[in-house]
Tab-separated table of C-alpha atoms in Angstrom:
chain	number	residue	atom	x	y	z
A	759	UNK	CA	73.142	155.560	-154.979
A	760	UNK	CA	76.497	155.228	-153.275
A	761	UNK	CA	78.617	158.357	-152.900
A	762	UNK	CA	82.356	157.934	-153.421
A	763	UNK	CA	84.412	158.947	-150.407
A	764	UNK	CA	87.590	160.894	-151.018
A	765	UNK	CA	90.503	159.171	-149.247
A	766	UNK	CA	91.760	160.867	-146.119
A	767	UNK	CA	95.121	162.669	-146.386
A	768	UNK	CA	96.787	160.036	-144.180
A	769	UNK	CA	95.473	157.307	-146.476
A	770	UNK	CA	96.834	159.061	-149.559
A	771	UNK	CA	100.188	159.459	-147.797
A	772	UNK	CA	100.306	155.737	-146.946
A	773	UNK	CA	99.402	154.750	-150.513
A	774	UNK	CA	102.105	157.040	-151.888
A	775	UNK	CA	104.687	155.614	-149.460
A	776	UNK	CA	103.790	152.068	-150.494
A	777	UNK	CA	104.175	152.931	-154.182
A	778	UNK	CA	107.453	154.834	-153.865
A	779	UNK	CA	108.970	152.238	-151.538
A	780	UNK	CA	108.176	149.449	-153.959
A	781	UNK	CA	109.458	151.424	-156.962
A	782	UNK	CA	112.675	152.589	-155.280
A	783	UNK	CA	113.644	149.224	-153.820
A	784	UNK	CA	112.882	147.458	-157.112
A	785	UNK	CA	115.495	149.634	-158.825
A	786	UNK	CA	118.299	148.751	-156.425
A	787	UNK	CA	121.085	146.870	-158.113
A	788	UNK	CA	123.441	144.650	-156.161
A	789	UNK	CA	126.820	146.182	-155.427
A	790	UNK	CA	129.577	145.245	-157.820
A	791	UNK	CA	131.485	142.222	-156.666
A	792	UNK	CA	134.750	143.432	-155.211
A	793	UNK	CA	137.912	141.468	-155.852
A	794	UNK	CA	138.594	139.184	-152.912
A	795	UNK	CA	135.208	139.844	-151.312
A	796	UNK	CA	133.839	136.954	-149.295
A	797	UNK	CA	130.156	137.120	-148.418
A	798	UNK	CA	129.398	136.325	-144.810
A	799	UNK	CA	127.931	132.895	-144.113
A	800	UNK	CA	127.159	131.836	-140.562
A	801	UNK	CA	124.612	130.429	-138.177
A	802	UNK	CA	122.456	133.558	-138.585
A	803	UNK	CA	122.346	133.081	-142.351
A	804	UNK	CA	124.214	134.152	-145.444
A	805	UNK	CA	124.503	137.611	-146.906
A	806	UNK	CA	122.830	137.757	-150.303
A	807	UNK	CA	121.990	141.234	-151.585
A	808	UNK	CA	119.080	140.056	-153.728
A	809	UNK	CA	117.422	138.310	-150.796
A	810	UNK	CA	118.138	141.256	-148.460
A	811	UNK	CA	116.539	143.666	-150.982
A	812	UNK	CA	113.372	141.569	-151.195
A	813	UNK	CA	113.147	141.080	-147.430
A	814	UNK	CA	113.821	144.745	-146.691
A	815	UNK	CA	111.175	145.892	-149.142
A	816	UNK	CA	108.614	143.429	-147.803
A	817	UNK	CA	109.312	144.463	-144.218
A	818	UNK	CA	108.986	148.142	-145.138
A	819	UNK	CA	105.669	147.640	-146.974
A	820	UNK	CA	104.106	145.849	-143.996
A	821	UNK	CA	105.586	148.437	-141.605
A	822	UNK	CA	103.992	151.262	-143.602
A	823	UNK	CA	100.576	149.639	-143.109
A	824	UNK	CA	101.287	149.194	-139.403
A	825	UNK	CA	102.304	152.858	-139.070
A	826	UNK	CA	99.210	153.889	-141.043
A	827	UNK	CA	96.882	151.911	-138.783
A	828	UNK	CA	98.575	153.287	-135.642
A	829	UNK	CA	98.478	156.878	-136.924
A	830	UNK	CA	94.874	156.578	-138.042
A	831	UNK	CA	93.900	155.147	-134.662
A	832	UNK	CA	95.668	158.047	-132.915
A	833	UNK	CA	93.933	160.569	-135.169
A	834	UNK	CA	90.559	159.007	-134.399
A	835	UNK	CA	91.264	159.097	-130.655
A	836	UNK	CA	92.479	162.686	-130.778
A	837	UNK	CA	89.248	163.858	-132.422
A	838	UNK	CA	87.727	163.472	-128.975
A	839	UNK	CA	90.407	165.358	-127.028
A	840	UNK	CA	89.278	168.893	-127.763
A	841	UNK	CA	88.073	170.599	-124.577
A	842	UNK	CA	88.067	167.378	-122.570
A	843	UNK	CA	88.780	167.096	-118.868
A	844	UNK	CA	92.244	165.843	-117.859
A	845	UNK	CA	91.002	162.433	-116.716
A	846	UNK	CA	89.388	161.786	-120.096
A	847	UNK	CA	92.575	162.879	-121.866
A	848	UNK	CA	94.550	160.421	-119.725
A	849	UNK	CA	92.139	157.594	-120.558
A	850	UNK	CA	92.301	158.336	-124.274
A	851	UNK	CA	96.112	158.514	-124.170
A	852	UNK	CA	96.255	155.163	-122.340
A	853	UNK	CA	93.891	153.550	-124.868
A	854	UNK	CA	95.930	154.997	-127.744
A	855	UNK	CA	99.165	153.575	-126.307
A	856	UNK	CA	97.591	150.158	-125.694
A	857	UNK	CA	96.275	150.074	-129.258
A	858	UNK	CA	99.768	150.209	-130.766
A	859	UNK	CA	101.251	147.250	-128.842
A	860	UNK	CA	100.509	144.550	-131.421
A	861	UNK	CA	98.000	143.619	-134.110
A	862	UNK	CA	95.607	141.971	-131.644
A	863	UNK	CA	95.403	145.276	-129.745
A	864	UNK	CA	95.092	147.277	-132.976
A	865	UNK	CA	92.140	145.131	-134.056
A	866	UNK	CA	90.513	145.463	-130.623
A	867	UNK	CA	90.963	149.247	-130.516
A	868	UNK	CA	89.524	149.788	-133.986
A	869	UNK	CA	86.564	147.567	-133.184
A	870	UNK	CA	85.905	148.754	-129.620
A	871	UNK	CA	86.558	152.477	-130.028
A	872	UNK	CA	86.129	153.282	-133.711
A	873	UNK	CA	83.550	150.741	-134.878
A	874	UNK	CA	85.771	149.269	-137.594
A	875	UNK	CA	86.621	145.577	-137.810
A	876	UNK	CA	90.100	145.404	-139.341
A	877	UNK	CA	89.565	141.666	-139.831
A	878	UNK	CA	86.679	142.398	-142.196
A	879	UNK	CA	88.698	144.820	-144.334
A	880	UNK	CA	89.644	143.666	-147.829
A	881	UNK	CA	92.808	141.576	-147.977
A	882	UNK	CA	93.056	141.166	-144.170
A	883	UNK	CA	93.997	137.479	-144.388
A	884	UNK	CA	96.816	138.302	-146.805
A	885	UNK	CA	98.018	141.175	-144.628
A	886	UNK	CA	97.922	138.844	-141.623
A	887	UNK	CA	100.146	136.374	-143.501
A	888	UNK	CA	102.386	139.284	-144.515
A	889	UNK	CA	102.713	140.270	-140.854
A	890	UNK	CA	104.044	136.779	-140.137
A	891	UNK	CA	106.542	137.169	-142.983
A	892	UNK	CA	107.569	140.565	-141.624
A	893	UNK	CA	108.116	138.976	-138.215
A	894	UNK	CA	110.260	136.258	-139.781
A	895	UNK	CA	112.404	138.960	-141.378
A	896	UNK	CA	112.526	141.274	-138.358
A	897	UNK	CA	112.966	138.692	-135.602
A	898	UNK	CA	114.570	135.754	-137.401
A	899	UNK	CA	116.628	137.495	-140.106
A	900	UNK	CA	114.615	135.543	-142.666
A	901	UNK	CA	114.516	132.289	-140.710
A	902	UNK	CA	111.302	131.142	-139.054
A	903	UNK	CA	111.218	132.005	-135.374
A	904	UNK	CA	110.665	129.190	-132.885
A	905	UNK	CA	107.017	130.224	-132.572
A	906	UNK	CA	106.572	129.994	-136.372
A	907	UNK	CA	108.060	126.542	-136.843
A	908	UNK	CA	104.751	124.792	-137.357
A	909	UNK	CA	102.614	123.807	-140.330
A	910	UNK	CA	99.955	126.436	-139.617
A	911	UNK	CA	102.458	129.323	-139.844
A	912	UNK	CA	104.267	127.846	-142.832
A	913	UNK	CA	101.023	127.317	-144.757
A	914	UNK	CA	99.780	130.800	-143.863
A	915	UNK	CA	102.919	132.418	-145.310
A	916	UNK	CA	102.755	130.259	-148.415
A	917	UNK	CA	99.305	131.707	-149.218
A	918	UNK	CA	100.973	135.001	-150.191
A	919	UNK	CA	103.773	133.531	-152.265
A	920	UNK	CA	106.468	132.864	-149.683
A	921	UNK	CA	108.528	129.727	-150.111
A	922	UNK	CA	110.059	128.164	-147.025
A	923	UNK	CA	113.053	125.864	-147.354
A	924	UNK	CA	114.569	124.375	-144.194
A	925	UNK	CA	112.822	127.053	-142.085
A	926	UNK	CA	114.355	129.749	-144.315
A	927	UNK	CA	112.058	132.289	-145.961
A	928	UNK	CA	112.543	132.659	-149.696
A	929	UNK	CA	110.837	135.615	-151.357
A	930	UNK	CA	110.746	136.521	-155.016
A	931	UNK	CA	109.602	139.517	-157.051
A	932	UNK	CA	106.131	137.988	-157.433
A	933	UNK	CA	105.668	137.745	-153.638
A	934	UNK	CA	106.811	141.347	-153.298
A	935	UNK	CA	104.385	142.551	-155.963
A	936	UNK	CA	101.568	140.632	-154.258
A	937	UNK	CA	102.503	142.351	-150.983
A	938	UNK	CA	102.224	145.761	-152.629
A	939	UNK	CA	98.773	144.891	-153.995
A	940	UNK	CA	97.292	143.562	-150.765
A	941	UNK	CA	98.759	146.323	-148.572
A	942	UNK	CA	97.305	149.009	-150.867
A	943	UNK	CA	93.905	147.307	-150.986
A	944	UNK	CA	93.849	146.896	-147.205
A	945	UNK	CA	94.684	150.588	-146.598
A	946	UNK	CA	91.945	151.638	-149.048
A	947	UNK	CA	89.466	149.332	-147.331
A	948	UNK	CA	90.247	150.745	-143.877
A	949	UNK	CA	89.781	154.257	-145.244
A	950	UNK	CA	86.419	153.339	-146.783
A	951	UNK	CA	85.068	152.185	-143.414
A	952	UNK	CA	85.981	155.353	-141.492
A	953	UNK	CA	83.408	158.008	-140.733
A	954	UNK	CA	84.136	161.426	-142.196
């Protein structure tokens, strides 16, 4: 018989943030067109409120998962800090800092120090594709970065509903809803693998 684990408070907070972020951003209406207004179009892209809303929401959803993983990792490290000698505290602090550098380090820290393989958590491959989309938004303003301009990256992002036209990311409400689903499932899966 399997006993159901109650989600940790940090997990419940992350799930609530994902839900409210999705709901609030979905309700945003574009500003009324002002007489004489000319939307900016340039080499960095065009301003389109609908696209900006989708990209901003997507970026925020992925960032919530990233913050959750970093906070959970810190909490797990800090469990061991009570009554420890200064050198051990320094080592734990260094490991905690290293773990938040990028997703490769996050995966290593969870595996090496906490016994959890993030790559084996539900929906990891979709989250990994979502991280690439987030990077396109954050570092390329919605245009593929130089590092992402290859078939492998393009195909990876397409697996979660992104459309790429002329190296430009095109999201729609379906891709955003899929992001909400896989981020929630991933957070729940991480929580389920943690010792209480």
